[in-house]
CSV table of N, CA and C in Angstrom, one decimal:
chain,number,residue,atom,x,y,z
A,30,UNK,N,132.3,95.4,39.8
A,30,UNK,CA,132.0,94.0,39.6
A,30,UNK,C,132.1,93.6,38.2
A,31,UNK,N,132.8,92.5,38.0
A,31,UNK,CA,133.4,92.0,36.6
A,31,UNK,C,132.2,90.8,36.5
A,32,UNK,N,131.8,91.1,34.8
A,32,UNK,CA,130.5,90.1,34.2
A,32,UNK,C,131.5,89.5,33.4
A,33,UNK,N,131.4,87.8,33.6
A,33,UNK,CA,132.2,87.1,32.5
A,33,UNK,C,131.3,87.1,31.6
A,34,UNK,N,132.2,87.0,30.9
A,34,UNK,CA,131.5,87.2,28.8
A,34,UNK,C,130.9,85.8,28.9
A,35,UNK,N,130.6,84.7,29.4
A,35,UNK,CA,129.4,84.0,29.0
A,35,UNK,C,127.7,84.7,29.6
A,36,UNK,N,127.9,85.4,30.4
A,36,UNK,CA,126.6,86.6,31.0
A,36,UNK,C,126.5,86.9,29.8
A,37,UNK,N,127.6,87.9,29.3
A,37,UNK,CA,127.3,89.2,28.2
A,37,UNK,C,126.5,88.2,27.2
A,38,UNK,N,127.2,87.2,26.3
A,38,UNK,CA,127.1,86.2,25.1
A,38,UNK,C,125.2,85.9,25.9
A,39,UNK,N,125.1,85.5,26.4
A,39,UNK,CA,123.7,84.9,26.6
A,39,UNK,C,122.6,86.6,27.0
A,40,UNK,N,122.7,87.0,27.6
A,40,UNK,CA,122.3,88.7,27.4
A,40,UNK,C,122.2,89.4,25.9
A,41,UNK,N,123.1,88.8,25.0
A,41,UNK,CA,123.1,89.4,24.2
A,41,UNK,C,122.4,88.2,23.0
A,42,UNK,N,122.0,87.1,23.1
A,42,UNK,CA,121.3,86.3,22.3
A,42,UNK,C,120.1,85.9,23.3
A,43,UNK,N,119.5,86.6,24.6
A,43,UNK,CA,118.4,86.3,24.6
A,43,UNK,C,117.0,86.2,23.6
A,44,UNK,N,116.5,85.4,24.1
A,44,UNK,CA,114.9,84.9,22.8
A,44,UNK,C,113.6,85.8,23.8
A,45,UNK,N,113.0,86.3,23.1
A,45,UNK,CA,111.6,86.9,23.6
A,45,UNK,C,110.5,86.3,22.8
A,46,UNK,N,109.9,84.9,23.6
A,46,UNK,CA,108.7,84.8,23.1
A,46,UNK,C,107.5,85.1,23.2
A,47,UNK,N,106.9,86.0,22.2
A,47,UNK,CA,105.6,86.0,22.4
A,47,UNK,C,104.5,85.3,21.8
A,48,UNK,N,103.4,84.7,23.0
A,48,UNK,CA,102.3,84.0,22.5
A,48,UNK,C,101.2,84.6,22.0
A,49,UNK,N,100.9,84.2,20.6
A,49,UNK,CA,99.0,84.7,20.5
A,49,UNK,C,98.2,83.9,20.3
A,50,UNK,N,97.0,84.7,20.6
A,50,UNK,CA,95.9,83.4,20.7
A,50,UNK,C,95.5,83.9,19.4
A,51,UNK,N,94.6,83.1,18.3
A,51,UNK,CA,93.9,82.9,17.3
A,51,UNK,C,92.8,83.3,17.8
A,52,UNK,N,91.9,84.6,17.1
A,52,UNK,CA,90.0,84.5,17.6
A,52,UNK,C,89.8,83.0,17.6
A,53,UNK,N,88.7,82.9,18.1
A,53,UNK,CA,87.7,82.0,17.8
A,53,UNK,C,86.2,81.9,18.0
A,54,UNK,N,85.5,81.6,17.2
A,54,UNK,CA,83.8,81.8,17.1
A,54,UNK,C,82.9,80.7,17.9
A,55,UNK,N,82.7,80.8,18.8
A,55,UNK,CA,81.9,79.7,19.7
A,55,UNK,C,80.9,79.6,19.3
A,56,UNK,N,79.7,80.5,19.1
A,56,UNK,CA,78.5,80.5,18.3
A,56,UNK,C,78.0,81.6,17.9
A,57,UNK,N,77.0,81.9,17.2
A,57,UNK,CA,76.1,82.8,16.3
A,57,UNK,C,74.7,83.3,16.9
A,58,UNK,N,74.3,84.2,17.1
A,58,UNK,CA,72.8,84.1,17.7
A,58,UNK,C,71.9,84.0,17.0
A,59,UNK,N,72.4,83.8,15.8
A,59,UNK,CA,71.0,83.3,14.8
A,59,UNK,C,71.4,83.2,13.6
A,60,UNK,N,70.7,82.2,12.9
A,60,UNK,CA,71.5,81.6,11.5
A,60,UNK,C,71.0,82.2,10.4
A,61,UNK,N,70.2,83.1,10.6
A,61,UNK,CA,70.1,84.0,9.3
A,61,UNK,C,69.6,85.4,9.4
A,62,UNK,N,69.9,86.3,8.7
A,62,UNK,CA,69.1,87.6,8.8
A,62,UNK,C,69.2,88.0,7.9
A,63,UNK,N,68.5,89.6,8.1
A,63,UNK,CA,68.4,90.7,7.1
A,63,UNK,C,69.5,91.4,7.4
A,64,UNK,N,69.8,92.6,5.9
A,64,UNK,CA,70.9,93.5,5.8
A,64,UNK,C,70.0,94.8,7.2
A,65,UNK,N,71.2,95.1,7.9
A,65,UNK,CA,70.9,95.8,8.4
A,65,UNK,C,70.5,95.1,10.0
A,66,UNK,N,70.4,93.9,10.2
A,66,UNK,CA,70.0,93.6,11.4
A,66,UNK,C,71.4,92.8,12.1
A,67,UNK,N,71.3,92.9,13.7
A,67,UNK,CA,72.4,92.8,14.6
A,67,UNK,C,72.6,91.6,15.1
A,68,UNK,N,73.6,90.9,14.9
A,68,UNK,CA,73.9,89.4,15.4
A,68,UNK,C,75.5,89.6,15.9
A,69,UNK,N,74.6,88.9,17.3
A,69,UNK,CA,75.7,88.4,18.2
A,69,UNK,C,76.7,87.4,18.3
A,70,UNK,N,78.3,87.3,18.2
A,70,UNK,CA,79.3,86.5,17.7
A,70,UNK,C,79.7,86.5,19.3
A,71,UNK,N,80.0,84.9,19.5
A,71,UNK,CA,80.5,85.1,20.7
A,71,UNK,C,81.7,84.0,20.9
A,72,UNK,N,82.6,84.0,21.1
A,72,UNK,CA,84.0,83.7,21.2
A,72,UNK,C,85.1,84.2,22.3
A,73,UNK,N,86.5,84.2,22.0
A,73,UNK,CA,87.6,84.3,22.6
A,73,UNK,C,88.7,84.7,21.7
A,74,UNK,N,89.3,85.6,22.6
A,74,UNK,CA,90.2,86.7,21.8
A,74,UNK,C,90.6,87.5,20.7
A,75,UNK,N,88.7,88.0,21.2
A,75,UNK,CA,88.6,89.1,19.8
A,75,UNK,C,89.0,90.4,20.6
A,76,UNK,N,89.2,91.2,19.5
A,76,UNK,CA,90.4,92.4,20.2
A,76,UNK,C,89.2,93.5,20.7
A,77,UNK,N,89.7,94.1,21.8
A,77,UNK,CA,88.4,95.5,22.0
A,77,UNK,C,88.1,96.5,21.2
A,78,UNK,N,89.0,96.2,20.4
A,78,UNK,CA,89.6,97.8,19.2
A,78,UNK,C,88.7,97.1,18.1
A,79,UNK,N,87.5,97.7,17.9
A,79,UNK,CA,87.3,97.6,16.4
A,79,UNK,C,87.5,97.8,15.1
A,80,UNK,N,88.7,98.9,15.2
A,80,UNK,CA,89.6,99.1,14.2
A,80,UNK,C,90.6,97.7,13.7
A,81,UNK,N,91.0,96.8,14.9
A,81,UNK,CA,92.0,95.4,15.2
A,81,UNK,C,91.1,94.6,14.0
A,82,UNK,N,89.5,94.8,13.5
A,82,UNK,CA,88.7,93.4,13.5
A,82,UNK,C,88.0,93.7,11.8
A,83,UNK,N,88.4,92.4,11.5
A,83,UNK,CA,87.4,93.0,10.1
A,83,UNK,C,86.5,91.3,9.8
A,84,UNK,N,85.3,91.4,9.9
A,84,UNK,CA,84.1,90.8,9.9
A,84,UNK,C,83.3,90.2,8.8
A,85,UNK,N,83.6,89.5,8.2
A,85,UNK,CA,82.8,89.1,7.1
A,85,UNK,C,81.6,88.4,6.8
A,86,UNK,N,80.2,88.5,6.4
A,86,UNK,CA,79.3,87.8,6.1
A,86,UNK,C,79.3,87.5,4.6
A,87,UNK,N,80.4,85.9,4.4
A,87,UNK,CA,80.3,85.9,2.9
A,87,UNK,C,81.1,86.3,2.2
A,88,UNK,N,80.2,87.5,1.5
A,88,UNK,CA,81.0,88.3,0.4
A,88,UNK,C,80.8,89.9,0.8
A,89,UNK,N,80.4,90.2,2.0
A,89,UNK,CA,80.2,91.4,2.3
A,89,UNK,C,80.5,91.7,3.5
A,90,UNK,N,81.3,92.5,3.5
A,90,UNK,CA,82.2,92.9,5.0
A,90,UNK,C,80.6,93.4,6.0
A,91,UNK,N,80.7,93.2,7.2
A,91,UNK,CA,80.0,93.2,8.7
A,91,UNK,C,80.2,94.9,9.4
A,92,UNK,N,79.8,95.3,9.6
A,92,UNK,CA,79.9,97.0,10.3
A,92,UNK,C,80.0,96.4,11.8
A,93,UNK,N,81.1,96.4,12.5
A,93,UNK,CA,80.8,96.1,13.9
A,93,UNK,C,80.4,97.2,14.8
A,94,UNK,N,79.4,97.1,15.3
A,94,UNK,CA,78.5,97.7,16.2
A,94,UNK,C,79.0,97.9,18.0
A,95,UNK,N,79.8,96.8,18.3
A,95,UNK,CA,80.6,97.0,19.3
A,95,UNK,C,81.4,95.9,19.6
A,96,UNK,N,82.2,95.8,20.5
A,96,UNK,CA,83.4,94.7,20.3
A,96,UNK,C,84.1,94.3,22.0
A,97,UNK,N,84.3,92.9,22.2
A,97,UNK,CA,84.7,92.9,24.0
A,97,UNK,C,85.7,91.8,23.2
A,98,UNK,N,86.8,91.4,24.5
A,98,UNK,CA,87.2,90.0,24.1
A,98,UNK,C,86.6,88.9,23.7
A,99,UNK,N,85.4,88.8,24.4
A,99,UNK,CA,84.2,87.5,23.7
A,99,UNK,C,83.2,87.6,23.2
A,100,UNK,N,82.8,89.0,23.2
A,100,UNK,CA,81.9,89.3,22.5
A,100,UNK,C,81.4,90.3,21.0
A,101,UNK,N,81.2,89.9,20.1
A,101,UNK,CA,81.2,90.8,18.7
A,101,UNK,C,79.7,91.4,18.6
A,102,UNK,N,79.6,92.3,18.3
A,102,UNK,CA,78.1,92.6,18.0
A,102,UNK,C,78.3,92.9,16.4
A,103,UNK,N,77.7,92.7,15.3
A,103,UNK,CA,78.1,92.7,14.0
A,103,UNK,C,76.6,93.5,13.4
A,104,UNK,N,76.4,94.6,12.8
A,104,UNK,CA,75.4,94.4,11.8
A,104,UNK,C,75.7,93.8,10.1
A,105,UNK,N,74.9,92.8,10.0
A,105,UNK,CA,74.9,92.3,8.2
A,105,UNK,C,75.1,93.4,7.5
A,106,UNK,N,75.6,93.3,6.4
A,106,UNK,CA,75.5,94.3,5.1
A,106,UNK,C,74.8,93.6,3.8
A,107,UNK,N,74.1,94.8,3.2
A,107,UNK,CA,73.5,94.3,1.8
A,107,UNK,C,74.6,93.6,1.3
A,108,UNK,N,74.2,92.3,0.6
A,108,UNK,CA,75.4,91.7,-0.6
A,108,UNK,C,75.8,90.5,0.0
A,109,UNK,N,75.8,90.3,1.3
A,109,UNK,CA,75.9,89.0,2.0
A,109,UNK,C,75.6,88.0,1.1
A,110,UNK,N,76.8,86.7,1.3
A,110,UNK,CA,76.2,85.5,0.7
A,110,UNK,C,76.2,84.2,1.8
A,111,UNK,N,75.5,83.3,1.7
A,111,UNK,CA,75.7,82.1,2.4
A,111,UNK,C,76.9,81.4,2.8
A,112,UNK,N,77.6,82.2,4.1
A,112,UNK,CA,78.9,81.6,3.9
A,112,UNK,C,79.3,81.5,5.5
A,113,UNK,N,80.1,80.7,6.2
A,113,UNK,CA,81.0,80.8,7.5
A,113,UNK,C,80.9,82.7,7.8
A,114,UNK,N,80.3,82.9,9.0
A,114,UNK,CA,81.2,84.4,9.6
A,114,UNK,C,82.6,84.3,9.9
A,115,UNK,N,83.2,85.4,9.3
A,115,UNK,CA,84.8,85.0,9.1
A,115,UNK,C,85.1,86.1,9.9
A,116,UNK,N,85.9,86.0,10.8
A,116,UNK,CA,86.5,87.2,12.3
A,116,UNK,C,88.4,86.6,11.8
A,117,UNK,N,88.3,87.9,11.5
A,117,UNK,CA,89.8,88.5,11.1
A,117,UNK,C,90.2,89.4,12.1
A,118,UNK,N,91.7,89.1,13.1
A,118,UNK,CA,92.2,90.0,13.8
A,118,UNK,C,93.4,90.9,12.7
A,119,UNK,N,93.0,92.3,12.2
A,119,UNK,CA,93.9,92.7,11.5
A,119,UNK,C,95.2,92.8,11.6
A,120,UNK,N,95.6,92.9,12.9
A,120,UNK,CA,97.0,93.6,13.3
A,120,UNK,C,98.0,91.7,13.8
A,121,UNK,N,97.5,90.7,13.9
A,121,UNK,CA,97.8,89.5,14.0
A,121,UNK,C,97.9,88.8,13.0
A,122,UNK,N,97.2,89.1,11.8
A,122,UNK,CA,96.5,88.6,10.5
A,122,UNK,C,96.3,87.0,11.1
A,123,UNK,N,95.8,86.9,12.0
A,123,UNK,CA,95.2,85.8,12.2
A,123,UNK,C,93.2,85.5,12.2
A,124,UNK,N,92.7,84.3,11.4
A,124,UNK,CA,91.4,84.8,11.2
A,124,UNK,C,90.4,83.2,11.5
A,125,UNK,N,89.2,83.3,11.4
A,125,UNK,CA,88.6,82.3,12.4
A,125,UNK,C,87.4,82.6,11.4
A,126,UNK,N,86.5,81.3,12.2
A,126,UNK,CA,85.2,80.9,11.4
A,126,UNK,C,84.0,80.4,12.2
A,127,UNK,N,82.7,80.9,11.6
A,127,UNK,CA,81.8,80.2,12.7
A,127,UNK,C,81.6,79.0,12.1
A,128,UNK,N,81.3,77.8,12.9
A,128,UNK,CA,81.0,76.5,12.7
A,128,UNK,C,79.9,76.3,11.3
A,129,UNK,N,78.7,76.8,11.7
A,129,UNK,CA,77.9,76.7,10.7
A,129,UNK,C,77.3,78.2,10.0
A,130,UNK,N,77.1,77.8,8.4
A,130,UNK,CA,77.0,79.0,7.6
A,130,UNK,C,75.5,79.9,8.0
A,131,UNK,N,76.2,81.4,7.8
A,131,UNK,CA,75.2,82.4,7.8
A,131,UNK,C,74.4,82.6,6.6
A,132,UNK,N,72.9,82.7,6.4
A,132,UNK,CA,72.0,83.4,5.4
A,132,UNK,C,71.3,84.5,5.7
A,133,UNK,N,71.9,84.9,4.5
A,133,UNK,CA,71.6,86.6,4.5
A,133,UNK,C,70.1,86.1,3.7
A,134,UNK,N,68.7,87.0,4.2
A,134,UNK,CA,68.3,87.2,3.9
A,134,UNK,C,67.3,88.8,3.5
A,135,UNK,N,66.3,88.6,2.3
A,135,UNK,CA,66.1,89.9,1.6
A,135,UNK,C,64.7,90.1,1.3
């Protein structure tokens, strides 16, 4: 069976789009803590891989404690400053913000 060369020509410049979603931070379980204590981030299309995610309170990166598509478990780190929780998908380099600021407190 004979493929006319407009088949091949379009076969051969097919487009493959792929869509990604941006995280996003719906809310915070609480607007301020201590270093060392566990707050719940909860959103959409955060990655399961906690390796994928890097977390920020501020000025001091977040230890993620466990990780779902909608749900972040984060512990604070000493050094935290008053700032947006910042959810970075690493492997996307796409990154997101909670609406209102976190205080680290000491």
């Amino acid at each position: 069976m004979k493929t006319g060369w407009l088949s091949c020509i379009v076969s051969l410049f097919s487009l493959h789009i792929v869509l990604v979603q941006a995280p996003q931070v719906l809310s915070v379980s609480q607007g301020k803590g201590a270093a060392d204590e566990t707050v719940t981030v909860a959103g959409n299309n955060f990655s399961t891989n906690a390796a994928d995610l890097a977390v920020w309170v501020g000025a001091s990166r977040a230890t993620i404690k466990s990780t779902s598509n909608q749900l972040l478990e984060i512990v604070v780190q000493a050094g935290g400053t008053y700032d947006n929780i910042q959810v970075t998908n690493l492997p996307l380099g796409l990154t997101c913000y909670s609406d209102l600021q976190f205080l680290p407190t000491y």
